Tab-separated table of C-alpha atoms and ligand atoms in Angstrom:
chain	number	residue	atom	x	y	z
Y	1066	MET	CA	-10.665	0.581	19.866
Y	1067	LYS	CA	-7.032	1.065	20.788
Y	1068	VAL	CA	-5.126	2.594	17.867
Y	1069	ILE	CA	-1.343	2.712	17.931
Y	1070	ALA	CA	0.130	5.320	15.596
Y	1071	LEU	CA	3.770	5.833	14.802
Y	1072	ALA	CA	6.123	7.291	12.283
Y	1073	ALA	CA	8.962	5.193	10.937
Y	1074	SER	CA	11.167	8.208	11.526
Y	1075	SER	CA	13.360	9.412	14.372
Y	1076	SER	CA	12.891	13.097	13.570
Y	1077	SER	CA	11.504	15.206	16.413
Y	1078	GLN	CA	9.704	17.251	13.741
Y	1079	SER	CA	8.518	14.240	11.773
Y	1080	ILE	CA	5.815	15.053	9.238
Y	1081	ASN	CA	4.954	11.369	9.192
Y	1082	LYS	CA	4.347	11.408	12.926
Y	1083	LYS	CA	1.928	14.300	12.390
Y	1084	LEU	CA	0.195	12.390	9.625
Y	1085	ALA	CA	-0.052	9.143	11.589
Y	1086	THR	CA	-1.392	10.915	14.679
Y	1087	TYR	CA	-3.842	12.991	12.650
Y	1088	THR	CA	-5.148	9.869	10.895
Y	1089	ALA	CA	-5.488	7.908	14.137
Y	1090	ASN	CA	-7.623	10.705	15.541
Y	1091	LEU	CA	-10.023	10.343	12.613
Y	1092	VAL	CA	-10.955	6.873	13.884
Y	1093	PRO	CA	-14.282	7.228	15.731
Y	1094	ASN	CA	-14.026	6.628	19.497
Y	1095	ALA	CA	-10.379	5.631	19.227
Y	1096	ASP	CA	-8.087	5.430	22.201
Y	1097	VAL	CA	-4.989	6.756	20.404
Y	1098	GLU	CA	-1.425	6.165	21.517
Y	1099	THR	CA	1.364	7.677	19.416
Y	1100	LEU	CA	4.729	5.990	19.769
Y	1101	ASP	CA	8.132	7.622	19.322
Y	1102	ILE	CA	10.601	5.145	17.857
Y	1103	ASN	CA	13.420	7.016	19.639
Y	1104	ASP	CA	12.147	5.292	22.766
Y	1105	TYR	CA	13.244	1.999	21.196
Y	1106	GLU	CA	16.713	2.963	20.039
Y	1107	MET	CA	19.154	0.040	20.009
Y	1108	PRO	CA	22.710	-0.544	18.785
Y	1109	LEU	CA	23.076	-0.928	15.048
Y	1110	PHE	CA	21.870	-4.431	14.245
Y	1111	SER	CA	24.385	-7.040	13.163
Y	1112	GLU	CA	24.347	-10.794	13.514
Y	1113	ASP	CA	27.536	-10.521	15.577
Y	1114	ARG	CA	25.862	-8.137	18.028
Y	1115	GLU	CA	22.820	-10.375	18.099
Y	1116	LYS	CA	25.026	-13.288	19.190
Y	1117	LYS	CA	26.465	-11.112	21.910
Y	1118	LEU	CA	23.283	-9.362	23.083
Y	1119	GLY	CA	20.515	-11.839	22.295
Y	1120	ASN	CA	17.107	-10.190	21.874
Y	1121	PRO	CA	17.262	-6.739	23.457
Y	1122	GLN	CA	14.488	-5.888	25.894
Y	1123	LEU	CA	13.536	-2.861	23.774
Y	1124	ALA	CA	12.739	-5.104	20.796
Y	1125	LYS	CA	10.534	-7.227	23.051
Y	1126	ASP	CA	8.916	-4.069	24.454
Y	1127	PHE	CA	8.169	-2.754	20.961
Y	1128	TYR	CA	6.609	-6.074	19.963
Y	1129	ALA	CA	4.510	-6.118	23.141
Y	1130	LYS	CA	3.389	-2.530	22.568
Y	1131	LEU	CA	2.179	-3.342	19.037
Y	1132	GLY	CA	0.393	-6.316	20.556
Y	1133	GLU	CA	-1.751	-3.957	22.674
Y	1134	ALA	CA	-3.280	-2.413	19.554
Y	1135	ASP	CA	-6.586	-3.220	17.912
Y	1136	ALA	CA	-5.307	-1.332	14.878
Y	1137	ILE	CA	-1.941	0.041	13.806
Y	1138	ILE	CA	-1.217	3.137	11.713
Y	1139	ILE	CA	2.355	3.578	10.500
Y	1140	ALA	CA	3.542	6.490	8.372
Y	1141	TYR	CA	6.906	5.731	6.776
Y	1142	ALA	CA	9.445	8.460	6.095
Y	1143	GLU	CA	11.542	7.934	2.981
Y	1144	HIS	CA	15.321	8.299	3.033
Y	1145	ASN	CA	17.081	7.725	-0.264
Y	1146	GLY	CA	14.186	5.764	-1.636
Y	1147	SER	CA	13.882	3.438	1.332
Y	1148	TYR	CA	13.254	3.113	5.079
Y	1149	THR	CA	15.004	5.469	7.470
Y	1150	ALA	CA	17.977	3.866	9.213
Y	1151	ALA	CA	16.239	4.351	12.569
Y	1152	TRP	CA	13.164	2.375	11.502
Y	1153	LYS	CA	15.168	-0.313	9.710
Y	1154	ASN	CA	17.204	-0.931	12.837
Y	1155	LEU	CA	14.120	-1.274	15.040
Y	1156	PHE	CA	12.432	-3.410	12.378
Y	1157	ASP	CA	15.451	-5.717	12.061
Y	1158	TRP	CA	15.875	-6.272	15.798
Y	1159	THR	CA	12.153	-6.806	16.364
Y	1160	SER	CA	11.803	-9.168	13.397
Y	1161	ARG	CA	14.561	-11.339	14.909
Y	1162	PHE	CA	12.626	-11.550	18.161
Y	1163	GLU	CA	9.394	-12.342	16.292
Y	1164	ARG	CA	9.150	-12.238	12.504
Y	1165	GLY	CA	5.399	-11.574	12.605
Y	1166	LEU	CA	5.857	-8.256	14.347
Y	1167	TYR	CA	2.685	-6.652	12.948
Y	1168	GLN	CA	0.694	-9.468	14.596
Y	1169	ASN	CA	-2.138	-9.557	12.018
Y	1170	LYS	CA	-3.578	-6.303	13.340
Y	1171	PRO	CA	-5.607	-4.284	10.826
Y	1172	MET	CA	-3.070	-1.777	9.618
Y	1173	LEU	CA	-2.959	1.415	7.583
Y	1174	VAL	CA	0.294	2.165	5.785
Y	1175	LEU	CA	0.950	5.815	5.020
Y	1176	ALA	CA	3.939	7.744	3.729
Y	1177	SER	CA	4.600	11.418	3.196
Y	1178	SER	CA	7.356	13.693	2.002
Y	1179	PRO	CA	7.696	17.405	1.340
Y	1180	GLY	CA	7.916	16.693	-2.391
Y	1181	PRO	CA	5.304	15.603	-4.922
Y	1182	GLY	CA	6.514	11.981	-4.860
Y	1183	GLY	CA	4.866	11.447	-1.470
Y	1184	ALA	CA	7.465	8.872	-0.378
Y	1185	ARG	CA	5.888	6.370	-2.741
Y	1186	ASN	CA	8.990	4.148	-2.923
Y	1187	VAL	CA	9.009	3.390	0.778
Y	1188	LEU	CA	5.226	3.071	0.805
Y	1189	ASP	CA	5.408	0.403	-1.908
Y	1190	ALA	CA	8.190	-1.420	-0.031
Y	1191	ALA	CA	6.231	-1.388	3.229
Y	1192	VAL	CA	2.978	-2.563	1.635
Y	1193	THR	CA	4.651	-5.295	-0.418
Y	1194	SER	CA	6.660	-6.707	2.455
Y	1195	ALA	CA	4.011	-6.433	5.212
Y	1196	PRO	CA	2.443	-9.893	4.638
Y	1197	HIS	CA	5.841	-11.475	5.361
Y	1198	PHE	CA	5.692	-9.871	8.818
Y	1199	ALA	CA	2.074	-10.724	9.663
Y	1200	GLY	CA	0.940	-7.361	8.343
Y	1201	ASN	CA	-2.767	-7.155	7.564
Y	1202	VAL	CA	-2.722	-3.996	5.454
Y	1203	VAL	CA	-6.295	-2.818	4.938
Y	1204	GLY	CA	-5.364	0.432	3.210
Y	1205	SER	CA	-2.482	2.639	2.158
Y	1206	LEU	CA	-1.926	6.208	1.053
Y	1207	SER	CA	0.896	8.329	-0.253
Y	1208	PHE	CA	0.470	11.895	1.027
Y	1209	PRO	CA	2.432	14.214	-1.301
Y	1210	SER	CA	3.760	17.744	-0.757
Y	1211	PHE	CA	3.109	17.641	2.986
Y	1212	TYR	CA	3.639	21.327	3.686
Y	1213	ASP	CA	1.224	22.354	0.912
Y	1214	ASN	CA	-1.472	19.935	2.002
Y	1215	PHE	CA	-1.252	20.009	5.801
Y	1216	ASP	CA	-1.697	23.256	7.715
Y	1217	GLN	CA	0.919	23.228	10.496
Y	1218	GLU	CA	-0.791	25.958	12.513
Y	1219	THR	CA	-4.204	24.357	12.706
Y	1220	ASN	CA	-2.969	20.753	12.458
Y	1221	GLU	CA	-5.525	20.202	9.730
Y	1222	ILE	CA	-5.409	18.855	6.204
Y	1223	SER	CA	-5.965	21.666	3.726
Y	1224	ASN	CA	-6.496	19.403	0.700
Y	1225	GLU	CA	-10.096	18.154	0.759
Y	1226	ALA	CA	-9.448	15.244	-1.611
Y	1227	LEU	CA	-6.664	13.893	0.599
Y	1228	LYS	CA	-8.814	14.331	3.682
Y	1229	SER	CA	-11.660	12.343	2.175
Y	1230	ASP	CA	-9.196	9.650	1.098
Y	1231	LEU	CA	-8.019	9.366	4.714
Y	1232	LEU	CA	-11.587	9.310	6.059
Y	1233	ALA	CA	-12.357	6.446	3.685
Y	1234	LEU	CA	-9.221	4.608	4.816
Y	1235	VAL	CA	-9.977	4.755	8.534
Y	1236	LYS	CA	-13.389	3.180	7.874
Y	1237	LYS	CA	-11.521	0.060	6.771
Y	1238	LEU	CA	-9.973	-0.477	10.201
F	1104	LIG	C1	19.027	11.387	4.217
F	1104	LIG	C2	17.727	11.835	3.612
F	1104	LIG	C3	17.271	11.233	2.464
F	1104	LIG	C4	16.042	11.604	1.914
F	1104	LIG	N1	15.594	10.938	0.804
F	1104	LIG	C5	14.351	11.193	0.356
F	1104	LIG	C6	13.797	10.388	-0.683
F	1104	LIG	O1	14.387	9.464	-1.184
F	1104	LIG	N2	12.537	10.661	-1.094
F	1104	LIG	C7	11.798	11.670	-0.532
F	1104	LIG	O2	10.650	11.866	-0.926
F	1104	LIG	N3	12.306	12.453	0.456
F	1104	LIG	C8	13.551	12.226	0.909
F	1104	LIG	N4	14.071	12.975	1.939
F	1104	LIG	C9	13.272	14.063	2.499
F	1104	LIG	C10	12.266	13.493	3.513
F	1104	LIG	O3	11.102	13.108	2.825
F	1104	LIG	C11	11.945	14.582	4.543
F	1104	LIG	O4	13.092	14.841	5.325
F	1104	LIG	C12	10.772	14.171	5.425
F	1104	LIG	O5	10.524	15.234	6.329
F	1104	LIG	C13	11.052	12.877	6.157
F	1104	LIG	O6	9.942	12.486	6.905
F	1104	LIG	P1	9.870	12.759	8.493
F	1104	LIG	O7	9.751	14.254	8.660
F	1104	LIG	O8	8.648	12.035	8.920
F	1104	LIG	O9	11.142	12.222	9.079
F	1104	LIG	C14	15.291	12.631	2.501
F	1104	LIG	C15	15.769	13.238	3.679
F	1104	LIG	C16	16.957	12.844	4.235
F	1104	LIG	C17	17.422	13.485	5.531
């Protein structure tokens, strides 16, 4: 099973990238590919630019890459209660190329933050809107207080309850 994991974050130190990659590697016999959304950076979306540029190749490439997956795991970073600007830009461009960008792949939606809120606002937004973009969300999880619950040195979850929640989620893929 090919699993594509990504963080909806452009941070080189993204905790959500760590979480998405970690979770993808819990899938038995998975062929895991972790994407970096910086590889799909485009000008700030506007309808004026769209008229000028059409559909950028990078938006088409991102859509095609998601199409290679048997399952998709996205961990959303939360900025001011919503998507990061980097993700929103990629999402907007790609949705104009093809609105159903998640392509009905079985999908896990995760979100984490350093605080106890666990990026729940963006998680709720992503889960609620996914069906409008051909998102087949089979499970979701807010992962709170990342640095308390994920050991950076060993790359391992230190909170057993959260780990068993994630193990249960990957079984749904
Ligand atoms: C501009 C900005 C806004 C943020 N807003 C929120 C927020 O609304 N809720 C939250 O839980 N964390 C917020 N944070 C903290 C992020 O959760 C934290 O930076 C986290 O590491 C982002 O995920 P990432 O490492 O995967 O990019 C914000 C951070 C930045 C830089």
